[in-house]
mmCIF file of C-alpha atoms in Angstrom:
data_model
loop_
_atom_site.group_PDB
_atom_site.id
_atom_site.type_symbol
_atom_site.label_atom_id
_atom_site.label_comp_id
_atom_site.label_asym_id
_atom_site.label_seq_id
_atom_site.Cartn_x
_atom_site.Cartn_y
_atom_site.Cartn_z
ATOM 1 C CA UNK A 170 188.679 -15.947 86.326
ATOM 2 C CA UNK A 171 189.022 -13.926 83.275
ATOM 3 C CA UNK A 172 186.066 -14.729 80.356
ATOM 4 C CA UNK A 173 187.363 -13.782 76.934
ATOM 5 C CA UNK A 174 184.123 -12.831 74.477
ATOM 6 C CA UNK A 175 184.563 -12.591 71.010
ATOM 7 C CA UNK A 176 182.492 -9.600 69.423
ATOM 8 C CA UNK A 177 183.195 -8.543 66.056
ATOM 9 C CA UNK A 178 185.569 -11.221 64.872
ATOM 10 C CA UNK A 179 187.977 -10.362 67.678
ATOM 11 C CA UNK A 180 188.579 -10.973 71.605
ATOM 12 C CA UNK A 181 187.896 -8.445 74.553
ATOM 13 C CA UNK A 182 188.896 -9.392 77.897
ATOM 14 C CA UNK A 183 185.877 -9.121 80.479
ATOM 15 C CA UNK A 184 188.914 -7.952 82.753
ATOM 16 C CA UNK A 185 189.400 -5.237 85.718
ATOM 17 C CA UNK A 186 189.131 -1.708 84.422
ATOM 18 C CA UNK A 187 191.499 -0.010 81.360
ATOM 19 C CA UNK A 188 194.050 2.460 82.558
ATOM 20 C CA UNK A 189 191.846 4.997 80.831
ATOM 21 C CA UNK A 190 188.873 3.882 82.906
ATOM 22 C CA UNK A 191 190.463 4.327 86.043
ATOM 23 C CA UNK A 192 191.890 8.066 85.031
ATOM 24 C CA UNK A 193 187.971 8.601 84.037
ATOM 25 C CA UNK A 194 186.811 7.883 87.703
ATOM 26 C CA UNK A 195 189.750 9.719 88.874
ATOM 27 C CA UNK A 196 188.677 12.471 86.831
ATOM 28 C CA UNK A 197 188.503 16.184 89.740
ATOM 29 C CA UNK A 198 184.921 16.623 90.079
ATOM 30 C CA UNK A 199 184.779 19.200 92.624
ATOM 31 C CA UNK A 200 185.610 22.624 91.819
ATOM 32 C CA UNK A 201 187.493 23.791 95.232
ATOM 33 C CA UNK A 202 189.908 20.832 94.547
ATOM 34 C CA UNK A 203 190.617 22.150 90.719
ATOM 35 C CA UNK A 204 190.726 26.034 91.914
ATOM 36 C CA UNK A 205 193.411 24.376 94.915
ATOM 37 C CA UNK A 206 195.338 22.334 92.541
ATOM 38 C CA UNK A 207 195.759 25.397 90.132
ATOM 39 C CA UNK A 208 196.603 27.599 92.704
ATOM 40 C CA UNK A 209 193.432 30.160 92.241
ATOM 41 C CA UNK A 210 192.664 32.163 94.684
ATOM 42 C CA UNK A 211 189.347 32.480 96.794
ATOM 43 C CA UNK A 212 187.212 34.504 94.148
ATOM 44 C CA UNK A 213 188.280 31.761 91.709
ATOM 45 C CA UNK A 214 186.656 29.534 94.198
ATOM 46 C CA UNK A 215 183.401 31.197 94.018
ATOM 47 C CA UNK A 216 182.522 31.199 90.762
ATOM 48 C CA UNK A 217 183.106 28.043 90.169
ATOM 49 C CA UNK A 218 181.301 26.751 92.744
ATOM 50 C CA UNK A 219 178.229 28.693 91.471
ATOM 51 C CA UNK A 220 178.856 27.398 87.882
ATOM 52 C CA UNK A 221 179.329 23.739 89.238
ATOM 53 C CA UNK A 222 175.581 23.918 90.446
ATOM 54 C CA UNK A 223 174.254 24.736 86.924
ATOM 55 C CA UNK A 224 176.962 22.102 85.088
ATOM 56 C CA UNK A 225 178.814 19.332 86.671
ATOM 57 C CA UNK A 226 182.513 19.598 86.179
ATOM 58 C CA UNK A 227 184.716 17.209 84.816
ATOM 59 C CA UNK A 228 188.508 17.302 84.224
ATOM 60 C CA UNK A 229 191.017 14.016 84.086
ATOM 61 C CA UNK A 230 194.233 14.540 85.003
ATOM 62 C CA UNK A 231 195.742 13.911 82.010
ATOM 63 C CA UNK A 232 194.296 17.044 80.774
ATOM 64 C CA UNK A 233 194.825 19.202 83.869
ATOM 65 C CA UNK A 234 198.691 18.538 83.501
ATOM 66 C CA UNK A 235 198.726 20.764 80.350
ATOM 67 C CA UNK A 236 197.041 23.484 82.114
ATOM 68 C CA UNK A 237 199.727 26.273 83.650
ATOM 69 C CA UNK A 238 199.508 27.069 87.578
ATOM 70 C CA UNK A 239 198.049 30.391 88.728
ATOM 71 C CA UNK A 240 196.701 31.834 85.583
ATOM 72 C CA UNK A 241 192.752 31.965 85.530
ATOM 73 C CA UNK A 242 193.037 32.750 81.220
ATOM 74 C CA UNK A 243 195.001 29.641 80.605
ATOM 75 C CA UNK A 244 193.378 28.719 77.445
ATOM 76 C CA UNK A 245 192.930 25.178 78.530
ATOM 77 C CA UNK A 246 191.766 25.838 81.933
ATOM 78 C CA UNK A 247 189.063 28.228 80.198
ATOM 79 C CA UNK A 248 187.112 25.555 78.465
ATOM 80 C CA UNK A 249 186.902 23.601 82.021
ATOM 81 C CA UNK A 250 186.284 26.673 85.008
ATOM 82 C CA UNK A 251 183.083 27.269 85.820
ATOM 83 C CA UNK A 252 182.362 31.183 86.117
ATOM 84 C CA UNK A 253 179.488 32.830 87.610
ATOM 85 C CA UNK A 254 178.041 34.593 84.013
ATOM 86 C CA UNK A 255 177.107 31.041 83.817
ATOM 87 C CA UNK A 256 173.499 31.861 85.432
ATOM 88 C CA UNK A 257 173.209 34.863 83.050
ATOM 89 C CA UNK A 258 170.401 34.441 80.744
ATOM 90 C CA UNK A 259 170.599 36.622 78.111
ATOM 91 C CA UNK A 260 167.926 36.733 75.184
ATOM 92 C CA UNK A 261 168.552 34.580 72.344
ATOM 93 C CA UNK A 262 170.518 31.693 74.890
ATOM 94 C CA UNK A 263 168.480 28.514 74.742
ATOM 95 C CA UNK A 264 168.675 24.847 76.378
ATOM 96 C CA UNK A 265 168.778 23.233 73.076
ATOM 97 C CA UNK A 266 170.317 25.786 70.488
ATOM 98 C CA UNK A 267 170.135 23.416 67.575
ATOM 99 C CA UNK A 268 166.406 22.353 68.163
ATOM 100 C CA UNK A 269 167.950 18.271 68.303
ATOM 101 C CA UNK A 270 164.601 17.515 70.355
ATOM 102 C CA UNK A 271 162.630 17.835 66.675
ATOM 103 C CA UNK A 272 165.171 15.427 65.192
ATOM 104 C CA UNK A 273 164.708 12.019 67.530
ATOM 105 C CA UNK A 274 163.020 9.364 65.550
ATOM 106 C CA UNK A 275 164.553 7.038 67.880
ATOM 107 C CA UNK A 276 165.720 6.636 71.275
ATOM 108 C CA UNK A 277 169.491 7.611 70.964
ATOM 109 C CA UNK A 278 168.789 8.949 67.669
ATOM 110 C CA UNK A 279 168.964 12.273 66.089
ATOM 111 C CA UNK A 280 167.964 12.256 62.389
ATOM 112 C CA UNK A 281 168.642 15.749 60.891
ATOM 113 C CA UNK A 282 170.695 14.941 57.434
ATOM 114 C CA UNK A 283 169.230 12.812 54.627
ATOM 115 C CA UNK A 284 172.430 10.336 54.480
ATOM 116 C CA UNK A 285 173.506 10.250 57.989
ATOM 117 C CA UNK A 286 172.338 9.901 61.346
ATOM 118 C CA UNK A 287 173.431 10.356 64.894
ATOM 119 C CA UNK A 288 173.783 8.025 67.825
ATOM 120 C CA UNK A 289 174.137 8.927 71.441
ATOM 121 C CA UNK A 290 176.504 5.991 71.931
ATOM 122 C CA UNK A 291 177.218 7.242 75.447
ATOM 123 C CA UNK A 292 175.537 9.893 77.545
ATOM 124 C CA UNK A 293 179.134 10.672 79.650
ATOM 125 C CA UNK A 294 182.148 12.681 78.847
ATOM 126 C CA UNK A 295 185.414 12.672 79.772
ATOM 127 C CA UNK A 296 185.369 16.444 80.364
ATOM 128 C CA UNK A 297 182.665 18.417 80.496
ATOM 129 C CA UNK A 298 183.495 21.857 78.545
ATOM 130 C CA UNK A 299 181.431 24.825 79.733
ATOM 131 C CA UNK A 300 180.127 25.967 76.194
ATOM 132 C CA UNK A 301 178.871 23.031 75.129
ATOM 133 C CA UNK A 302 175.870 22.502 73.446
ATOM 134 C CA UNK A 303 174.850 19.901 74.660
ATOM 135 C CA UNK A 304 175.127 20.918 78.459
ATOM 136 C CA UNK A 305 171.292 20.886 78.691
ATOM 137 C CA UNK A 306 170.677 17.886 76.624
ATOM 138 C CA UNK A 307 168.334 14.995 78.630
ATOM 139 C CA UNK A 308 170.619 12.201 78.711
ATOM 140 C CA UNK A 309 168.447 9.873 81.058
ATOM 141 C CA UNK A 310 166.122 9.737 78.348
ATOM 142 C CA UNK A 311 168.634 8.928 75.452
ATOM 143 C CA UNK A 312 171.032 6.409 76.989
ATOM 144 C CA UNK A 313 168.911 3.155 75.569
ATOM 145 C CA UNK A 314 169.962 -0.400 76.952
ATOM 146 C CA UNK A 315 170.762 -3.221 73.610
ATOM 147 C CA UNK A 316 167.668 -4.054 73.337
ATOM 148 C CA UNK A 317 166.349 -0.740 73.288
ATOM 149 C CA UNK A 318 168.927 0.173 70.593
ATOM 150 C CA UNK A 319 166.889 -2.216 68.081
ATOM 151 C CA UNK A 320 164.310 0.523 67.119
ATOM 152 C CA UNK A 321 167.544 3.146 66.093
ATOM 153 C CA UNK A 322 168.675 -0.182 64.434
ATOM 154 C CA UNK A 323 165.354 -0.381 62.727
ATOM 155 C CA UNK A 324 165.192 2.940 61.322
ATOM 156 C CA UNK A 325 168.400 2.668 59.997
ATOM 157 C CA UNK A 326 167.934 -0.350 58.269
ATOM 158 C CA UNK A 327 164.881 0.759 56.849
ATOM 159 C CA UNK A 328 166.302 4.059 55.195
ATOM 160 C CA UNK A 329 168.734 2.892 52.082
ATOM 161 C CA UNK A 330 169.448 6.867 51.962
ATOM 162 C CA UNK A 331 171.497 6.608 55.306
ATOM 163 C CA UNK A 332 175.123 5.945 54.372
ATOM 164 C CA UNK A 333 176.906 6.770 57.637
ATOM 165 C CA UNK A 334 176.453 6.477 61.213
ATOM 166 C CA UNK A 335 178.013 8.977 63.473
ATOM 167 C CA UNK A 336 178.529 8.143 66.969
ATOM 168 C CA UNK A 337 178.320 11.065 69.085
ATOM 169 C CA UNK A 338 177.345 11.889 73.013
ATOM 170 C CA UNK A 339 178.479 13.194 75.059
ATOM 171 C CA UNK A 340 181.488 11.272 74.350
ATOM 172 C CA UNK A 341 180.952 7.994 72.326
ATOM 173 C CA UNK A 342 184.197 6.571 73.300
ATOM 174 C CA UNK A 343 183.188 6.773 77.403
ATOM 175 C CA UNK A 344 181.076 3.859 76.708
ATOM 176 C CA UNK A 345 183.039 0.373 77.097
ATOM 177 C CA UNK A 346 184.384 -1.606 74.482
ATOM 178 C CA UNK A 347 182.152 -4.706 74.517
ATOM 179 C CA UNK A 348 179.191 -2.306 74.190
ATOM 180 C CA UNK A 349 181.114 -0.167 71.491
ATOM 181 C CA UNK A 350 182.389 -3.534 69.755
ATOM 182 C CA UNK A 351 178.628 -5.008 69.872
ATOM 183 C CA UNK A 352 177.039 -2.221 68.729
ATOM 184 C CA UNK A 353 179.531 -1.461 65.350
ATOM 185 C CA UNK A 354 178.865 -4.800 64.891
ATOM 186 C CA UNK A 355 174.811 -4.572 64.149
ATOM 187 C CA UNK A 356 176.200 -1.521 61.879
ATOM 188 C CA UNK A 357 177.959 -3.567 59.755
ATOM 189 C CA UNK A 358 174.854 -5.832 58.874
ATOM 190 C CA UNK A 359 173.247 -3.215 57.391
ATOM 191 C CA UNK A 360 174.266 -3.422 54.050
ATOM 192 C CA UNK A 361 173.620 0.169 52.629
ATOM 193 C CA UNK A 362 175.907 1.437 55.349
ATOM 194 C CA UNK A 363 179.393 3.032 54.306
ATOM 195 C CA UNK A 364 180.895 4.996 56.725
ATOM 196 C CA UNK A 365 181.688 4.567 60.761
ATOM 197 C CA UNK A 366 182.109 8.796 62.074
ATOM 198 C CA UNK A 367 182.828 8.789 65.922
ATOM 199 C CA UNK A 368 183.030 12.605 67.267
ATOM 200 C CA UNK A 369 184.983 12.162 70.475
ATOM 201 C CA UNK A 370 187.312 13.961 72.748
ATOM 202 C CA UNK A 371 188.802 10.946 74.763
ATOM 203 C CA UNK A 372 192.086 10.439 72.400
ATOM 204 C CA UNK A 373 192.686 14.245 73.607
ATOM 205 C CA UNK A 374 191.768 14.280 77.479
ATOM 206 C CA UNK A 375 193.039 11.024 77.946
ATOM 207 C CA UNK A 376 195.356 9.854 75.210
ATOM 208 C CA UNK A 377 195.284 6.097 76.782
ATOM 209 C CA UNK A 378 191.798 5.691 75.626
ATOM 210 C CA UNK A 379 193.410 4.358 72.336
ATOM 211 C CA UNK A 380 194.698 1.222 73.639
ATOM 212 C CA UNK A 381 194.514 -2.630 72.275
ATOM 213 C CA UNK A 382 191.050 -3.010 72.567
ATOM 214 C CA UNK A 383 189.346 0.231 70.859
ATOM 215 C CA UNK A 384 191.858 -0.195 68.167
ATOM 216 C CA UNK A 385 190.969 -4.231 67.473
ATOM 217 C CA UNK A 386 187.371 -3.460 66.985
ATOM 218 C CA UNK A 387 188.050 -0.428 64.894
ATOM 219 C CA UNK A 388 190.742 -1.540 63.435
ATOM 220 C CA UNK A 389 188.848 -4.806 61.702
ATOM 221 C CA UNK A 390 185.618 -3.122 60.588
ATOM 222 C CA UNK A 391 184.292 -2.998 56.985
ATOM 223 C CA UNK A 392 183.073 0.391 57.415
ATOM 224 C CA UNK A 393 185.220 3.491 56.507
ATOM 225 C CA UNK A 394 186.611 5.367 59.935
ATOM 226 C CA UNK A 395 186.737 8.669 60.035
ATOM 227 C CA UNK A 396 187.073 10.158 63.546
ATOM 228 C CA UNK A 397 186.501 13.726 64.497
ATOM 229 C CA UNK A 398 188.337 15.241 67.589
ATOM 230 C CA UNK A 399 187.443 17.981 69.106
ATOM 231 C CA UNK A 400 190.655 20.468 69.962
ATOM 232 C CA UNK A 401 190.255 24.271 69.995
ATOM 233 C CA UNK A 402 193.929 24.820 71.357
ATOM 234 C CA UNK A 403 197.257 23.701 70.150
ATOM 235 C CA UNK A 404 198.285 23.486 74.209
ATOM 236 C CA UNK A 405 195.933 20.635 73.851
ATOM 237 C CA UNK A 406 198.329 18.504 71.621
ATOM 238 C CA UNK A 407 200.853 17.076 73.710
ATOM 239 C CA UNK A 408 203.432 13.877 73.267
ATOM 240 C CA UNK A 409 200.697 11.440 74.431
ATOM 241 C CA UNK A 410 197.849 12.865 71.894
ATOM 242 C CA UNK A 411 200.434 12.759 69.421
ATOM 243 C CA UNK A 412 200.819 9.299 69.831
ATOM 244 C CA UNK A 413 197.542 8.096 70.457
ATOM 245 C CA UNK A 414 196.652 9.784 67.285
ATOM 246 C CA UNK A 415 199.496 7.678 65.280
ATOM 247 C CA UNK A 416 197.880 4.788 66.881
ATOM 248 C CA UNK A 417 194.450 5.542 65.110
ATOM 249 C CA UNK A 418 195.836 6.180 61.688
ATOM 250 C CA UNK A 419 197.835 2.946 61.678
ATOM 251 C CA UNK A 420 194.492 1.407 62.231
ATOM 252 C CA UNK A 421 192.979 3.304 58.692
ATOM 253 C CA UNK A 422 191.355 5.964 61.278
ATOM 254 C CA UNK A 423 191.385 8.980 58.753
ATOM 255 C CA UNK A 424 191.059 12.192 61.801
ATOM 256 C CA UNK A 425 189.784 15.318 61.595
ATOM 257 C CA UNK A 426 189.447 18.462 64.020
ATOM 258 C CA UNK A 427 186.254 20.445 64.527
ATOM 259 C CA UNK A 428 187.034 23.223 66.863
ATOM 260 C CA UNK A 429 184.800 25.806 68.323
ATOM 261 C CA UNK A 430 185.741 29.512 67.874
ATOM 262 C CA UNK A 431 185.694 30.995 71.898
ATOM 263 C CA UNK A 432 186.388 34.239 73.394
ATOM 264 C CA UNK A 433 189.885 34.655 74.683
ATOM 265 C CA UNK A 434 190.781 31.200 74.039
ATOM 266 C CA UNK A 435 191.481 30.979 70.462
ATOM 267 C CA UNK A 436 189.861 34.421 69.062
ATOM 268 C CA UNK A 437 192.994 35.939 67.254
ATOM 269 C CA UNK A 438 195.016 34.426 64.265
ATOM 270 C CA UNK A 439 198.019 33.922 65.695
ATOM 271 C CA UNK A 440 195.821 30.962 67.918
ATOM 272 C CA UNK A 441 194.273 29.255 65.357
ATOM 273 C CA UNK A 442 197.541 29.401 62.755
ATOM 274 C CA UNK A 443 199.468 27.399 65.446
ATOM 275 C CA UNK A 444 196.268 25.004 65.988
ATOM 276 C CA UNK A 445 196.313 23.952 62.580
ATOM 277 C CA UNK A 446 200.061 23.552 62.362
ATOM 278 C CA UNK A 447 200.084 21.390 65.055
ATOM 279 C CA UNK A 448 197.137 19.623 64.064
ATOM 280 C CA UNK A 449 198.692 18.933 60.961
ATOM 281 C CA UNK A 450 201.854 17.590 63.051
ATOM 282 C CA UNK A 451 200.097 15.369 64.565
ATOM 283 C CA UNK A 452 198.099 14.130 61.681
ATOM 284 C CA UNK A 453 195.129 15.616 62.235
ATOM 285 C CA UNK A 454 193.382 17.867 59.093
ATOM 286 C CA UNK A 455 191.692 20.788 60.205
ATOM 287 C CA UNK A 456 188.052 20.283 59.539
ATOM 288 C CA UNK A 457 185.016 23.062 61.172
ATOM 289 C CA UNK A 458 185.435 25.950 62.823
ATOM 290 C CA UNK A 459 182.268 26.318 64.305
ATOM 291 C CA UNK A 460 180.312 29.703 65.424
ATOM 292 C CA UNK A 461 179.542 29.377 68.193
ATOM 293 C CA UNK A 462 176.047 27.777 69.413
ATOM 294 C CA UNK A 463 173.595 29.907 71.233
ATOM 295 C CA UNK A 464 173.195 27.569 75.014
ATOM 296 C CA UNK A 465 172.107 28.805 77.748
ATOM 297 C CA UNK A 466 174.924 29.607 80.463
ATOM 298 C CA UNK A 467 177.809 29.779 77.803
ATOM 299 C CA UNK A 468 177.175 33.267 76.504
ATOM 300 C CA UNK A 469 180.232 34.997 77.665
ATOM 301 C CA UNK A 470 182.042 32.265 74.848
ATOM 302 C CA UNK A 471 180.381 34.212 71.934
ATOM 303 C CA UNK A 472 182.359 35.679 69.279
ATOM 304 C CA UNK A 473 180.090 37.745 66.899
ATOM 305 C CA UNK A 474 180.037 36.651 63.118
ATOM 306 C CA UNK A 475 181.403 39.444 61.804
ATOM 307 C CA UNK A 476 184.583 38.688 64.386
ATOM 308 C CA UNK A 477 184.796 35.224 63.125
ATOM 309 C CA UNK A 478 184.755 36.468 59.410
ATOM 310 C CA UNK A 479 187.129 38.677 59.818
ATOM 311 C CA UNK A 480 189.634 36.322 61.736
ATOM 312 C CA UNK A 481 189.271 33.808 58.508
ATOM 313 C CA UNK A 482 190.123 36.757 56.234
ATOM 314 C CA UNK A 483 193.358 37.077 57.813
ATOM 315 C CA UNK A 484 193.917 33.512 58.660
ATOM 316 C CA UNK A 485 194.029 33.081 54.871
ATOM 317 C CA UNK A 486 197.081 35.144 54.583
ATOM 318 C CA UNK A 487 198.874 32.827 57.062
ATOM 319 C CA UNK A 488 197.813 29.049 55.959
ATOM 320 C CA UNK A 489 197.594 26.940 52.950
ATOM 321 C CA UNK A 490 193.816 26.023 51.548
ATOM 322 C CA UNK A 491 194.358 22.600 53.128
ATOM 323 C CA UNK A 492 194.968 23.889 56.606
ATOM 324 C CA UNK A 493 192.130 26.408 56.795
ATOM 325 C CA UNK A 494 189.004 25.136 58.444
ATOM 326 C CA UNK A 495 185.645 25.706 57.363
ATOM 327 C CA UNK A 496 183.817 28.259 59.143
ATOM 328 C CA UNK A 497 180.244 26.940 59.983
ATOM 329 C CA UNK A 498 176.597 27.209 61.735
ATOM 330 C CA UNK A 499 174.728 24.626 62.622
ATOM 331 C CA UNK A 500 171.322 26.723 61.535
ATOM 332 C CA UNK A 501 168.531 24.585 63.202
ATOM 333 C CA UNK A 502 166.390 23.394 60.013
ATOM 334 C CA UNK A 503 169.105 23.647 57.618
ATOM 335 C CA UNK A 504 169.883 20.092 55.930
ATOM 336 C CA UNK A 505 173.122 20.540 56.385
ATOM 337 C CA UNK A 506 176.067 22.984 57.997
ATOM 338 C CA UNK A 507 176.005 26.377 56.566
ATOM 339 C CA UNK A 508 178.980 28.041 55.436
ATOM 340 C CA UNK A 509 180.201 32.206 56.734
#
């Protein structure tokens, strides 16, 4: 028997899982099986088995279809393999880069900015990319139940400063509708709140994520939407992004793109000048460009400031103003993102 609940002024189904929930669980989470599939060969293999002890994998196959066959610098597949500098250590590399742990008022709340906030609306992903900066974060202790989500509710209700409510994660969108519905919903009660951010990577990974039921609750809240994906490589943008995205702005979704700048993946200008085309394509505006953050097991990512400068220099000469993201630190701190 199906049970219909209505959250939000509209219906979800308490039905088997979404198409997108069965890719998830589908998802390769063993790194022989992605090194096989890609056609790597045994050293390959190796590494990434070594790399998959420090940092789970994670890669749908919605996302491994736009990676090419035998080539261990595909720019895709580079976000996703798991190399052996990961248990390198250099100085400066930290667990928690952007010192978040000094920012939790709340369970499954980071509180860094004086008008917005941060939710961890879901401690999974639907990929897990090796340079994040979050890969050492303590999820167990920041995945709070509803009732436990009352005290974040409380703080935000209590501070009339807080105008938006960002829902990050890992991946806000890997947490199920009902629980995403019901928890926009306590948002919207609180009157001096303006703006609904969710920072997600699902529309990208797997484009089916945006079905009937993430668009109905979006779709009919009185908060502004503005979602931020999370694309560093224009090979990321196929058909089924491309649609999913359309999908998102017919519900009043305005999207942006943060992207992170990586070594060998999207380092040179000729990279990021077809990113923000297609972004724009697909509309999507081009929003950060972020240096990249300091974690521990990512360092062989880094591309020095002066590299990044210099790239935006010339990317200037290739792009108009409203294509050209902003080149940013997150300076642990700071009250807000600091510009190169």
């Amino acid at each position: 028997m199906q049970e219909n609940i209505i959250i939000a002024g509209h219906s979800i189904s308490d039905e088997a899982p979404a198409s997108w929930q069965r890719q998830l669980s589908r998802a390769i989470r063993d790194p022989q099986t992605l090194c096989q599939r890609l056609g790597l060969d045994a050293q390959w293999q190796q590494e990434a088995q070594a790399g998959h002890r420090l940092f789970d994998i994670c890669v749908p196959e919605a996302y491994l279809s736009r990676i090419a066959p035998n080539d261990p610098s595909d720019p895709l597949l580079r976000q996703v393999l798991p190399l052996a500098e990961e248990a390198l250590s250099p100085p400066g590399y930290v667990t928690d880069p952007l010192e978040e742990a000094e920012h939790r008022p709340a369970k499954g709340l980071i509180h860094k900015y004086t008008n917005r906030v941060l939710l961890i609306a879901s401690p999974a992903c639907a990929i897990n990319c090796r340079y994040c900066f979050r890969r050492h974060f303590p999820y167990q202790e920041h995945a709070p139940s509803r009732a436990q989500w009352q005290e974040a509710l409380g703080y935000i209700r209590q501070d009339s400063a807080i105008r938006e409510v960002i829902l990050s994660g890992g991946d806000p969108l890997a947490a199920n509708d009902r629980q995403l519905s019901w928890l926009v919903a306590q948002l919207e009660e609180i009157p001096h709140l303006q703006r609904l951010r969710l920072h997600t990577r699902l529309p990208v990974v797997i484009p089916d994520r945006v079905d009937d039921h993430l668009l109905g609750w979006l779709g009919n809240t009185r908060l502004q939407k503005v979602m931020v994906l999370h694309i560093n490589h224009a090979n990321e943008i196929d058909q089924a992004v491309v649609a999913a995205c359309a999908r998102l702005k017919q519900a009043g979704v305005t999207l942006l793109n943060q992207s992170v700048l990586l070594r060998d993946i999207n380092d040179d200008v000729t990279t990021l000048t077809t990113l923000s085309e297609r972004l724009f394509e697909a509309g999507i505006l081009p929003y950060y460009l972020h240096a990249f953050d300091p974690v521990q097991g990512a360092a062989h990512y880094d591309v020095t400031d002066e590299r990044a400068k210099a790239l935006v220099q010339q990317l200037l000469e290739h792009l108009p103003g409203f294509l050209m993201p902003r080149l940013v630190r997150e300076v642990p701190g700071r009250m807000s993102k600091t510009p190169l």
